[in-house]
XYZ file of N, CA and C in Angstrom:
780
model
N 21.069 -92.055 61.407
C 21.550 -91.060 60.442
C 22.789 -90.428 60.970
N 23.402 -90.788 62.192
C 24.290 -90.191 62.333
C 25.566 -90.505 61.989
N 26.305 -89.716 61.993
C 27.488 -90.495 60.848
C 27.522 -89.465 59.911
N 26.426 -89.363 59.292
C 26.510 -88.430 57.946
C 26.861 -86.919 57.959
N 26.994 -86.077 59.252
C 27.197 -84.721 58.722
C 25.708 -84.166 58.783
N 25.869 -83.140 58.955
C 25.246 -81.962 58.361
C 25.063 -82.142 56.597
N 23.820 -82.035 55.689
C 23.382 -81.881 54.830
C 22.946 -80.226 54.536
N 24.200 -79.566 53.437
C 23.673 -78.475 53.060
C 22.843 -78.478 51.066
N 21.733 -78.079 51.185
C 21.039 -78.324 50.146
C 21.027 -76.552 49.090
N 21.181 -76.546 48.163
C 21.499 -75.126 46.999
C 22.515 -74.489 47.705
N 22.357 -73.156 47.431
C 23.669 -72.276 47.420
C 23.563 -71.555 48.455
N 24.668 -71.372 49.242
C 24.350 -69.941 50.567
C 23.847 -68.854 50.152
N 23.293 -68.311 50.670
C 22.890 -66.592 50.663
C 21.588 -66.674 49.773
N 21.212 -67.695 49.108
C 19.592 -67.910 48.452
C 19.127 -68.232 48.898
N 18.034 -67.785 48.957
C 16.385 -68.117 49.571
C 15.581 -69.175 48.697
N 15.267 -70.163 48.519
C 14.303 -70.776 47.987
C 12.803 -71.102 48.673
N 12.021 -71.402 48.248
C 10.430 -71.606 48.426
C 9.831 -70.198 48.039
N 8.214 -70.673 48.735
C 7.853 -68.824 48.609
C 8.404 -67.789 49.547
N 8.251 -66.399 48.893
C 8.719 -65.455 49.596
C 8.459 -64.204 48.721
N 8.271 -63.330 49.495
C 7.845 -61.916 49.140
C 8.206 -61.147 48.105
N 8.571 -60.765 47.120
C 10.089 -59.977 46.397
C 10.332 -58.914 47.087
N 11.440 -58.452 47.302
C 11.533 -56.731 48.046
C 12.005 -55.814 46.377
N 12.533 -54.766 47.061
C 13.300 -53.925 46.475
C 14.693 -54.612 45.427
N 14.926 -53.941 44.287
C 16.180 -54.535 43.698
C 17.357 -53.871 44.621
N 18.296 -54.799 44.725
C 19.489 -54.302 45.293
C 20.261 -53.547 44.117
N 20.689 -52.779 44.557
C 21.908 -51.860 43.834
C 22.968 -52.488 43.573
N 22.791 -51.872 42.449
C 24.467 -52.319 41.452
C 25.740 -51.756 42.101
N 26.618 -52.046 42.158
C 27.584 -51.624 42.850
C 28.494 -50.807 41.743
N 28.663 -49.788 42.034
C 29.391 -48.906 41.194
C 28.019 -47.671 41.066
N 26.882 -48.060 40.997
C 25.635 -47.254 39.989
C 25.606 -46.260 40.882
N 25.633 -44.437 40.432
C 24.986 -43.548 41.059
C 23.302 -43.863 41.642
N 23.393 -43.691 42.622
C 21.760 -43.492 42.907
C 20.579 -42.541 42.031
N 19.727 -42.972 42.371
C 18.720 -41.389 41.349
C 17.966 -40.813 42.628
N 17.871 -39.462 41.677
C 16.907 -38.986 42.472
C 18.538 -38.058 43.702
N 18.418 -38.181 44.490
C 19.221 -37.232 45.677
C 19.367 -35.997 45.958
N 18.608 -35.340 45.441
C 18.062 -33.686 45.340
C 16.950 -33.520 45.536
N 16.620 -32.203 45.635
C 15.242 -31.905 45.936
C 14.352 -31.821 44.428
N 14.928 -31.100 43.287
C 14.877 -31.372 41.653
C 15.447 -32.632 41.439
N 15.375 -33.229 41.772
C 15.916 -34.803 41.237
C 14.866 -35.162 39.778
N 13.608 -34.787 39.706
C 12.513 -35.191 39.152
C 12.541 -34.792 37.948
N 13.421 -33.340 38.115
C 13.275 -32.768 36.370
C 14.065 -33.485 35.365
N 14.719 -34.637 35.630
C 15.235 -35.085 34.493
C 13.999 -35.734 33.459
N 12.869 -36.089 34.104
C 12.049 -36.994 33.436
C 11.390 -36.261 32.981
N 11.432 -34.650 32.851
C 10.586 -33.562 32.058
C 11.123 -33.224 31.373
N 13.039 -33.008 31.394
C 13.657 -32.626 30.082
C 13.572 -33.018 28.762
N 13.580 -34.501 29.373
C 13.770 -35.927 28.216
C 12.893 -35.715 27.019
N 11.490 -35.022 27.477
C 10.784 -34.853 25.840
C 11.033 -33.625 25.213
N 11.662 -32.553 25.773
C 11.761 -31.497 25.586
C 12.926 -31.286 24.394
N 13.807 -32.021 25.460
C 15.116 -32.110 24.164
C 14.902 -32.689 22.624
N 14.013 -33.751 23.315
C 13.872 -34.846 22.193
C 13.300 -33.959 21.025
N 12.135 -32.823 21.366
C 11.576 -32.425 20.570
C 12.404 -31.279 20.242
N 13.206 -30.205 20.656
C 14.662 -29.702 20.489
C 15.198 -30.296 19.454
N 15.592 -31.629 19.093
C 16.549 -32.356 18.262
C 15.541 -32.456 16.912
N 14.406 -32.739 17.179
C 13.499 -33.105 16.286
C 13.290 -31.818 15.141
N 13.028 -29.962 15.910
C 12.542 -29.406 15.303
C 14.353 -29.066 14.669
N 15.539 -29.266 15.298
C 16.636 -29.031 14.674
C 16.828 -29.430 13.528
N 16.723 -30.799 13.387
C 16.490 -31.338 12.660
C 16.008 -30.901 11.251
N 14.396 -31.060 11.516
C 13.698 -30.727 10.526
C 14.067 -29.429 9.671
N 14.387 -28.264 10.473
C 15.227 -26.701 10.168
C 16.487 -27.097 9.337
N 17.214 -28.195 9.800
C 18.221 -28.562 8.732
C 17.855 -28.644 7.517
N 16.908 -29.962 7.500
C 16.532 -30.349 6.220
C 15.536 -29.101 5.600
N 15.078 -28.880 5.870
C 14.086 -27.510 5.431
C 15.235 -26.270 4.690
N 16.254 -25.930 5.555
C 17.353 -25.469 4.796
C 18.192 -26.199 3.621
N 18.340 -27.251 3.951
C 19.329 -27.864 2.760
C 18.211 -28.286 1.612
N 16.557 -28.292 1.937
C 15.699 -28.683 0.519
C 15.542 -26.786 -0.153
N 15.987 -25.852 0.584
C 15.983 -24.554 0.304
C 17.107 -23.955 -0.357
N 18.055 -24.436 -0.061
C 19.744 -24.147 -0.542
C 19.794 -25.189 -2.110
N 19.162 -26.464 -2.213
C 18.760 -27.159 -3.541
C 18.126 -26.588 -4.459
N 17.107 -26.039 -3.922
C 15.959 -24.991 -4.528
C 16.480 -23.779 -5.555
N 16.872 -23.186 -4.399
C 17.627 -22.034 -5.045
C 18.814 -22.342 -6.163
N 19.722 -23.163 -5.557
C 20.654 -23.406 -6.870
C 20.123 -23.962 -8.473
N 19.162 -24.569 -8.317
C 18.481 -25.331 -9.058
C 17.926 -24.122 -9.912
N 16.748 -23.130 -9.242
C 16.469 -22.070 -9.605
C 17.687 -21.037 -10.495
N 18.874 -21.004 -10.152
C 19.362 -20.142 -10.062
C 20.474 -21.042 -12.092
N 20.378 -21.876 -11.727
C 21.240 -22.992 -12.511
C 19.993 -22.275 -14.091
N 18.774 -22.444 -14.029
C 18.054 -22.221 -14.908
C 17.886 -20.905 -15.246
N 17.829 -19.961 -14.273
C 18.516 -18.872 -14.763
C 19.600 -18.235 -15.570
N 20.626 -18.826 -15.210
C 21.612 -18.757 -15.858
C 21.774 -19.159 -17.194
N 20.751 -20.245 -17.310
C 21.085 -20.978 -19.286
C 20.507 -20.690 -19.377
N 19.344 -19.225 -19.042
C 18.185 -18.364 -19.761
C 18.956 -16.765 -20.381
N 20.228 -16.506 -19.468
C 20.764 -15.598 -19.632
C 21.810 -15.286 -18.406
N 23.181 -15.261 -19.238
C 24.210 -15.733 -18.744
C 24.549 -14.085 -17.606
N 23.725 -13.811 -18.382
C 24.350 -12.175 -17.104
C 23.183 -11.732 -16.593
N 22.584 -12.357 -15.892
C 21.349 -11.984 -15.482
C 21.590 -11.794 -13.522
N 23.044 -12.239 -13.327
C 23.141 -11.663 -11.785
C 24.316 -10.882 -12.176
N 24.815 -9.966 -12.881
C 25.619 -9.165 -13.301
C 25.704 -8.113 -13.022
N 25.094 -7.583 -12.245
C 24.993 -6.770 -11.201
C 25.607 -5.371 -11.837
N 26.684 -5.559 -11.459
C 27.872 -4.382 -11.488
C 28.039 -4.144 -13.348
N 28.073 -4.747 -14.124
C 27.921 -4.562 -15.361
C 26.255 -3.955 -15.830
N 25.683 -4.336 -15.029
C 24.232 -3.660 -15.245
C 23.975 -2.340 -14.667
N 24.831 -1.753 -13.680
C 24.762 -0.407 -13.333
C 25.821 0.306 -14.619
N 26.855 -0.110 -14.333
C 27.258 0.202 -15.940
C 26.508 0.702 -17.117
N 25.804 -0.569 -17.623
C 24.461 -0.158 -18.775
C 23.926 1.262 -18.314
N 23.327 1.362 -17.126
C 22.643 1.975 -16.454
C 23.215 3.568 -16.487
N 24.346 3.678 -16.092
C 25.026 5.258 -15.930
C 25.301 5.659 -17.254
N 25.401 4.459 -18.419
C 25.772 4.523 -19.701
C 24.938 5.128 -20.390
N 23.829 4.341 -19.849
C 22.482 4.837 -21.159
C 22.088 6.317 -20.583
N 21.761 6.778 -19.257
C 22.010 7.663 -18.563
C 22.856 8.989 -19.532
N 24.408 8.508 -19.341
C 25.307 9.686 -20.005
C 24.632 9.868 -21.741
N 24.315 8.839 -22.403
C 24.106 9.169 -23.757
C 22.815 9.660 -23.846
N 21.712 9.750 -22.823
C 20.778 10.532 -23.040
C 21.320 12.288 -22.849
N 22.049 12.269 -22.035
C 22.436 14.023 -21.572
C 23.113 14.319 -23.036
N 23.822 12.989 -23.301
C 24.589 14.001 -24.621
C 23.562 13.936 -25.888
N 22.603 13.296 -25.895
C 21.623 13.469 -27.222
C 20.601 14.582 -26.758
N 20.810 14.671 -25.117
C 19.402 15.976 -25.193
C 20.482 17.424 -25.285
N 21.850 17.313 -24.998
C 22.664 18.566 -25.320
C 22.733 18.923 -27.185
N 23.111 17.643 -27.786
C 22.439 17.652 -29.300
C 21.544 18.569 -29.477
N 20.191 18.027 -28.973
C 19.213 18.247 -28.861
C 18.794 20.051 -29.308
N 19.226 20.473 -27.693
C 18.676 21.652 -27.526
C 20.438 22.552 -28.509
N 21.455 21.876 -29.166
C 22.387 22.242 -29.552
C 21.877 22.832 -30.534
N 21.054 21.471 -32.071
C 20.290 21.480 -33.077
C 18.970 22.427 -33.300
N 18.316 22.881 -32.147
C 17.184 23.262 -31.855
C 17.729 25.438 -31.911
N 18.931 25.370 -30.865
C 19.347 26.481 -31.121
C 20.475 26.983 -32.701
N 20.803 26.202 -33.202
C 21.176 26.578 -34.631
C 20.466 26.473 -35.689
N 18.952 26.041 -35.448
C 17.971 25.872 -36.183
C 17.586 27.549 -36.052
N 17.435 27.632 -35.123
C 16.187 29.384 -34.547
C 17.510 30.108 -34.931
N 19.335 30.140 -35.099
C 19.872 30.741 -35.505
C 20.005 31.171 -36.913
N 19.659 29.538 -37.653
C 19.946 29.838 -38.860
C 18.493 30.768 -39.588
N 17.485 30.303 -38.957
C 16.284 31.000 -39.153
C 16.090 32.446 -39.194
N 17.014 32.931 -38.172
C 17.210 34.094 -37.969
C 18.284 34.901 -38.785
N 19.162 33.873 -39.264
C 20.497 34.392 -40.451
C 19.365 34.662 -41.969
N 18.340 33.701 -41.997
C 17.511 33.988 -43.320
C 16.551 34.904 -43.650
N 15.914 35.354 -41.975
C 15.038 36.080 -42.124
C 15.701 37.533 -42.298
N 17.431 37.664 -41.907
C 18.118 39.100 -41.610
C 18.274 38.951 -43.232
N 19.118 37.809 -43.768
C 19.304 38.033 -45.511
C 18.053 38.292 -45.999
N 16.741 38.108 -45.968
C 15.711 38.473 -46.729
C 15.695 40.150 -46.712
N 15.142 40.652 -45.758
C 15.554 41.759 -45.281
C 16.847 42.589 -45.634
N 17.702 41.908 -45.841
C 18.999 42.718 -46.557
C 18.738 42.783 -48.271
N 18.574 41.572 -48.378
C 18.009 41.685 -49.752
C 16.916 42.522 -50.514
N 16.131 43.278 -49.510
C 15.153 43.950 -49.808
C 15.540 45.485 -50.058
N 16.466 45.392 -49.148
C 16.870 46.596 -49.098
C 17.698 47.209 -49.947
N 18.506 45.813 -50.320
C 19.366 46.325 -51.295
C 18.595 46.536 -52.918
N 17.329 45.698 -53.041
C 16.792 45.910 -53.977
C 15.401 47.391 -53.953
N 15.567 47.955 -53.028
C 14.722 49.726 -52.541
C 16.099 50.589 -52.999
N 17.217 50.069 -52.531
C 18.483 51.510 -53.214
C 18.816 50.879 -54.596
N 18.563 49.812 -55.479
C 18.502 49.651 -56.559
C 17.828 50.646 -57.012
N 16.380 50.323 -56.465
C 15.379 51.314 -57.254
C 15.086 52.590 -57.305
N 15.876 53.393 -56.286
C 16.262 54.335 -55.776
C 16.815 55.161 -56.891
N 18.233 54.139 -56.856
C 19.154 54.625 -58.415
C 18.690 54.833 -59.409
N 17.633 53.783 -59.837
C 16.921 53.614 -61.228
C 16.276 54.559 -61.029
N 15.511 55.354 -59.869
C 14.663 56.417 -60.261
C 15.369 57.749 -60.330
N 16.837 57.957 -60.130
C 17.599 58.920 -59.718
C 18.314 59.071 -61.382
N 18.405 58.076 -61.857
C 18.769 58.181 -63.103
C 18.172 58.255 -64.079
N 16.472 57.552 -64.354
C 15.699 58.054 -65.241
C 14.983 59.479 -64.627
N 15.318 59.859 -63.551
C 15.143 61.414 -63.634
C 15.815 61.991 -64.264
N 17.304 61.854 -63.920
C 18.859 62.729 -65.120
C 18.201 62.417 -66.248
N 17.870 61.075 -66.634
C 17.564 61.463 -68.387
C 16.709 62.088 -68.602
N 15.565 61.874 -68.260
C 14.378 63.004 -68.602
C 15.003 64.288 -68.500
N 15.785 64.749 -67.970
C 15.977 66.317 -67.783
C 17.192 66.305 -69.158
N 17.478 65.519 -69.333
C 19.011 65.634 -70.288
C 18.219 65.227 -71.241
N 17.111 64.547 -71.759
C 16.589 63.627 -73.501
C 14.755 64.505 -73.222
N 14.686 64.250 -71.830
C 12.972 64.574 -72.029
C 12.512 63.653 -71.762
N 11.054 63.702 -72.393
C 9.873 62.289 -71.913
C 10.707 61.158 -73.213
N 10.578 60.322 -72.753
C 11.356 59.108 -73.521
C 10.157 58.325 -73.040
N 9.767 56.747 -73.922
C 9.358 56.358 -73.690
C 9.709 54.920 -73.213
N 9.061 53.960 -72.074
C 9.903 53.278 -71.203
C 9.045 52.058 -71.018
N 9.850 50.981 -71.233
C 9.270 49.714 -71.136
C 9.585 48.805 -69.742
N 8.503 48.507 -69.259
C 8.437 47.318 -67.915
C 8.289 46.220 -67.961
N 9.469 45.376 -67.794
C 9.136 43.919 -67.880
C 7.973 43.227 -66.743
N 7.562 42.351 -67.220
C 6.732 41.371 -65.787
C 7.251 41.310 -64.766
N 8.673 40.654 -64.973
C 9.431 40.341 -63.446
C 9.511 41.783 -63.006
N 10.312 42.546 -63.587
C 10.627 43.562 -62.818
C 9.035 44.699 -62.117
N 8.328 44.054 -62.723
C 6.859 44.716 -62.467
C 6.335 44.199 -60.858
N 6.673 42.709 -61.021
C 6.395 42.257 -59.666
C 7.230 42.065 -58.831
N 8.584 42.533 -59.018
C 9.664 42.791 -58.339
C 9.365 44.526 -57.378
N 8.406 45.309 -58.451
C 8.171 46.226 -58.066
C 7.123 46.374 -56.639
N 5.868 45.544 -57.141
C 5.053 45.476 -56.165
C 5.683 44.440 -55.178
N 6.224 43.812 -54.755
C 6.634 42.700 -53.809
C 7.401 44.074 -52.874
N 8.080 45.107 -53.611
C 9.073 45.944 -52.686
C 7.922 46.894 -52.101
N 7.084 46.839 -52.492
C 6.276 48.621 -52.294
C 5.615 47.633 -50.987
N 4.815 46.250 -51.070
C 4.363 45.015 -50.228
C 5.326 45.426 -48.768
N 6.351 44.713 -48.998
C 7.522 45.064 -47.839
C 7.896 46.598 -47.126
N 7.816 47.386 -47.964
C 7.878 48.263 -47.387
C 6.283 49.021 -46.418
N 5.300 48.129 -46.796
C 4.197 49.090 -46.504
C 3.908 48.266 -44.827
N 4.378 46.821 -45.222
C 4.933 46.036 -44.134
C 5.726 46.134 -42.986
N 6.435 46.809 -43.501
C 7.441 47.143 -42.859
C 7.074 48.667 -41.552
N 5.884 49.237 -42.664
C 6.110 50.812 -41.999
C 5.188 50.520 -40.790
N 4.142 49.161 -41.228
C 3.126 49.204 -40.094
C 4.170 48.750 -39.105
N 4.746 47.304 -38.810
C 5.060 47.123 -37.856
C 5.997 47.919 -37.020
N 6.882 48.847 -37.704
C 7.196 49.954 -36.749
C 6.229 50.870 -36.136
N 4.903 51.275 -36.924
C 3.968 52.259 -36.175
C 3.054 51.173 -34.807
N 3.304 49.946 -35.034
C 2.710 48.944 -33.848
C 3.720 49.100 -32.482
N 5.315 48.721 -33.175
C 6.274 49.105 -32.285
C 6.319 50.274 -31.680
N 6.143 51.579 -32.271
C 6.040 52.534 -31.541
C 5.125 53.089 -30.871
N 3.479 52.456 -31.429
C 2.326 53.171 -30.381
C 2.597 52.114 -29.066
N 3.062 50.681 -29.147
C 3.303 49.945 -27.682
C 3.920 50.052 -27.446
N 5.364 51.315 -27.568
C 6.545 51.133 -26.845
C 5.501 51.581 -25.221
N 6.211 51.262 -24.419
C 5.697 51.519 -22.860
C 6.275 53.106 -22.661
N 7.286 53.268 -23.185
C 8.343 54.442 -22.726
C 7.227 55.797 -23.110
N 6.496 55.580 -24.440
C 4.716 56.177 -25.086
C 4.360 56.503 -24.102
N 4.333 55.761 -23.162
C 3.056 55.647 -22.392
C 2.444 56.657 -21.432
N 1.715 57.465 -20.954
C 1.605 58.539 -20.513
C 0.575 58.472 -19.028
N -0.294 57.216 -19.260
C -1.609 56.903 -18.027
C -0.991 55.300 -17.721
N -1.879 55.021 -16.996
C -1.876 53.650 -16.388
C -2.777 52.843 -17.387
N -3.855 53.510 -17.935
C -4.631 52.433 -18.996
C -4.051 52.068 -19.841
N -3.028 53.561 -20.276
C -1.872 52.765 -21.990
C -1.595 51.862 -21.041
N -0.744 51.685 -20.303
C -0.128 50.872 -19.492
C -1.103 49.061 -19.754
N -2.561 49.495 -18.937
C -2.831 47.971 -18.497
C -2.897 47.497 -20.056
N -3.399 48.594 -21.394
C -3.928 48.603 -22.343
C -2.718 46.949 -23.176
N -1.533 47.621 -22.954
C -0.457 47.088 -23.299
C 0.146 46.032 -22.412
N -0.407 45.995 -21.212
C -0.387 44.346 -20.538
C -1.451 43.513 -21.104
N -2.757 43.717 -21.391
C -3.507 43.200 -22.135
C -3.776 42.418 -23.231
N -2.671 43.398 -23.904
C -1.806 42.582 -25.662
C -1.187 42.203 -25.380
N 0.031 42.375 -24.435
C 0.969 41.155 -24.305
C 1.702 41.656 -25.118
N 2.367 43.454 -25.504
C 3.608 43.357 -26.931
C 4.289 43.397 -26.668
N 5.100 43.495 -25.274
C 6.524 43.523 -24.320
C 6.288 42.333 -23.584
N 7.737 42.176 -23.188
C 7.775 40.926 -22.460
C 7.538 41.214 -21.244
N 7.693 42.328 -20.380
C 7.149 42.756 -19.137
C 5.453 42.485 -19.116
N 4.897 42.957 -19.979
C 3.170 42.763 -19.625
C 3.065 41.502 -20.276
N 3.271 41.141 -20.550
C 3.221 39.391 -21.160
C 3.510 38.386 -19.754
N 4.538 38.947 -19.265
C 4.921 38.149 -18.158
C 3.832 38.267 -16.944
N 2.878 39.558 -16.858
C 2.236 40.076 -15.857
C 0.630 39.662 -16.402
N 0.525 39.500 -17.626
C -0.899 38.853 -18.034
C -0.600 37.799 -17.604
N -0.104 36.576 -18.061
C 0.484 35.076 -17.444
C 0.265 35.000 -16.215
N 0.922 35.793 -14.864
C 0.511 35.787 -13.811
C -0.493 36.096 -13.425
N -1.595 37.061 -13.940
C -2.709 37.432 -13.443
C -3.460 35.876 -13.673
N -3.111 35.238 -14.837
C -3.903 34.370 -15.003
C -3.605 32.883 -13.952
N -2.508 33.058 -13.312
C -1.854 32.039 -12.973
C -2.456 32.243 -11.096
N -1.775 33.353 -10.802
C -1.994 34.281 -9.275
C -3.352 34.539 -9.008
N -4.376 35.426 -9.963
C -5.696 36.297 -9.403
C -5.420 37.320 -8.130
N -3.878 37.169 -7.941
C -3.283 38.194 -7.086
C -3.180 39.541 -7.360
N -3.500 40.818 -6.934
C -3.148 42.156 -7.209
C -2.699 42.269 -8.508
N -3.320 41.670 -9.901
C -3.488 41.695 -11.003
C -4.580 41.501 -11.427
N -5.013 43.084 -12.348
C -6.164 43.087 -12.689
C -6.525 41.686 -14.003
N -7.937 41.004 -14.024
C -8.064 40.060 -14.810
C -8.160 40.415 -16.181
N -8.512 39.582 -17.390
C -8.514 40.521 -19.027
C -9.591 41.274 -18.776
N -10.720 40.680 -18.084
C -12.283 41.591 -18.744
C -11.666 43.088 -18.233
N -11.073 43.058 -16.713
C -11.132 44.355 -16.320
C -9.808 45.217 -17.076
N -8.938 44.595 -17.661
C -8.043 45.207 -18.453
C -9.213 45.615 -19.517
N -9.696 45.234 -19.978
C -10.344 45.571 -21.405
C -11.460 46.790 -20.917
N -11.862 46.940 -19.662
C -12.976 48.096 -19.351
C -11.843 49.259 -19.089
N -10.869 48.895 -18.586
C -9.952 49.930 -17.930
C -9.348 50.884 -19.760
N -9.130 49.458 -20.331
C -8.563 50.437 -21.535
C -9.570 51.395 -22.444
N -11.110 50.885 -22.052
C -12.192 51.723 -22.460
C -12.717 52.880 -21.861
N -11.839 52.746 -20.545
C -11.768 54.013 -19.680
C -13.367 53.497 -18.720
N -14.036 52.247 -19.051
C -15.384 52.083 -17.883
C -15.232 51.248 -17.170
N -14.741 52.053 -16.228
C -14.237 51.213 -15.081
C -15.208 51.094 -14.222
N -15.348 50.535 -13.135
C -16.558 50.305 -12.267
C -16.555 51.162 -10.672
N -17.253 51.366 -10.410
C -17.540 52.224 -9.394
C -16.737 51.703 -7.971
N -15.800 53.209 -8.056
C -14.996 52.494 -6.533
C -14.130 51.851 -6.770
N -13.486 51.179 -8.271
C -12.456 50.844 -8.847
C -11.105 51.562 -8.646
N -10.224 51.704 -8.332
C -8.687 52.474 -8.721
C -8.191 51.758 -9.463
N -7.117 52.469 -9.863
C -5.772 51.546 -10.474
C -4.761 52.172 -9.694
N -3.865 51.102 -9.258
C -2.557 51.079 -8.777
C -1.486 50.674 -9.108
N -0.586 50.698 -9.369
C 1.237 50.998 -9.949
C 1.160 49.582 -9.239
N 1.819 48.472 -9.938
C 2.400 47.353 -9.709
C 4.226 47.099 -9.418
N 4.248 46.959 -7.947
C 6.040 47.959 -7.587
C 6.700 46.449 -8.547
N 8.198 46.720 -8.145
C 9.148 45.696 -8.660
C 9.167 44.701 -7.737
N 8.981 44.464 -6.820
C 9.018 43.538 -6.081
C 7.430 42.196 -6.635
N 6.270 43.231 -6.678
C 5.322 42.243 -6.987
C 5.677 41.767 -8.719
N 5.984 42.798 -9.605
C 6.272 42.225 -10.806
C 7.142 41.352 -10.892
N 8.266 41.136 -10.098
C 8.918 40.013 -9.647
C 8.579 38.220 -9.804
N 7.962 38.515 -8.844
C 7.518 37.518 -7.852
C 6.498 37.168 -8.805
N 5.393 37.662 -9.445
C 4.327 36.945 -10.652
C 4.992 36.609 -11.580
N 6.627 37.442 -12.163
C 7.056 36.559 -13.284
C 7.698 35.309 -12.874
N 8.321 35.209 -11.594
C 9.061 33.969 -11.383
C 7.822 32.944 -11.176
N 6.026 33.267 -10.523
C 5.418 32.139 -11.359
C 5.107 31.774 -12.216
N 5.457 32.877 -12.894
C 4.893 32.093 -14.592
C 6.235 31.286 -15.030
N 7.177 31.732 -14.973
C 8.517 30.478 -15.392
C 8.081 29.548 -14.406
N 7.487 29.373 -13.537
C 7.214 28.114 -12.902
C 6.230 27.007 -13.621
């Protein structure tokens, strides 16, 4: 065999037959892994993020099926009624209808006070009218006196109307005389004791004891109640009872609760 050389059989640097496997050799260029003491936490981030991206994700779409929603919603709104996010035109309405209530309740209490005026212009003409028809009759009796004294007894005819023209005046006047003798036994200024006094808080014919019955009923404060107004004005009062002067300060203060 000699002669021939050396016989090289496959490739240099390979191993053929059996043999062990080792370790992979490194790529040349490749960072190593691992070379820290945390080297490890990369393989714990990896699901973390993943699930990071995942719930991002989903929050997207969850917003953009929410932002569809609403427009969609909002689209049907609109061809239900075209000013229904009109906002600023609806406070408008709002201060509007607002102002035309103040001016229909100024109407209101406008109509309400030229009503009680004019009421009061009819009840003064009735009253004038009465009066002027008492110095009518006045005359008429001032002058069929002159004749009787100038002709004598003459004899004298009464119509119907003027008959019940007659009694309607004598009516008014007899009307008339009571409610002044009412006015004058309740004037307060009358008054001489504390019972006229409660007597006339009791009735209520001034607006001072009107205002002070109201509060007794309202307070039960240092205001006597009706029953004991009504014993006081009978003079049986109860044992150990006084009466005491109600100053300005307390009459005050019970009328501002009754306007309450």
């Amino acid at each position: 065999m000699a002669g021939f050389g050396k016989m090289i059989i496959g490739q240099a640097g390979k191993k053929y037959g059996l043999h062990r496997p080792g370790a992979p050799a490194a790529k040349p260029g490749a960072a190593p892994k691992g070379g820290g003491i945390f080297g490890d936490d990369d393989d714990d981030d990896a699901p973390a993020a993943t699930e990071d991206a995942l719930k991002k994700l989903s929050s997207d779409k969850h917003k953009e099926l929410m932002r569809k929603r609403a427009e969609k919603e909002m689209k049907k709104a609109l061809a239900q009624d075209a000013t229904i996010f009109d906002y600023d035109g609806a406070l408008d309405g709002i201060h509007k209808e607002r102002e035309e209530m103040e001016v229909n309740k100024k109407a209101a209490q406008k109509e309400r006070g030229e009503v009680r005026y004019v009421h009061q212009l009819l009840e003064k003409t009735k009253e004038r009218k009465k009066e002027d028809e008492k110095l009518f009759e006045k005359r008429m009796v001032k002058e069929l006196e002159a004749e009787k004294e100038e002709f004598g007894e003459t004899e004298k005819f009464v119509t119907a109307a003027y008959k019940r023209q007659l009694l309607a005046t004598k009516a008014f006047e007899e009307e008339q005389k009571r409610l002044d003798e009412l006015k004058e036994r309740d004037d307060v200024r009358n008054k001489d004791s504390m019972a006229d006094f409660y007597s006339s808080m009791l009735k209520g014919t001034n607006k001072a004891s009107g205002a002070i019955v109201r509060a007794a009923e309202l307070s039960k404060e240092k205001v006597p109640s009706k029953e004991m107004l009504a014993r006081m004005t009978l003079g049986d009062l109860p044992e150990g009872v006084q009466i005491s002067k109600v100053s300005a300060e307390e009459f005050e203060a019970a009328e501002r609760r009754t306007r309450e």
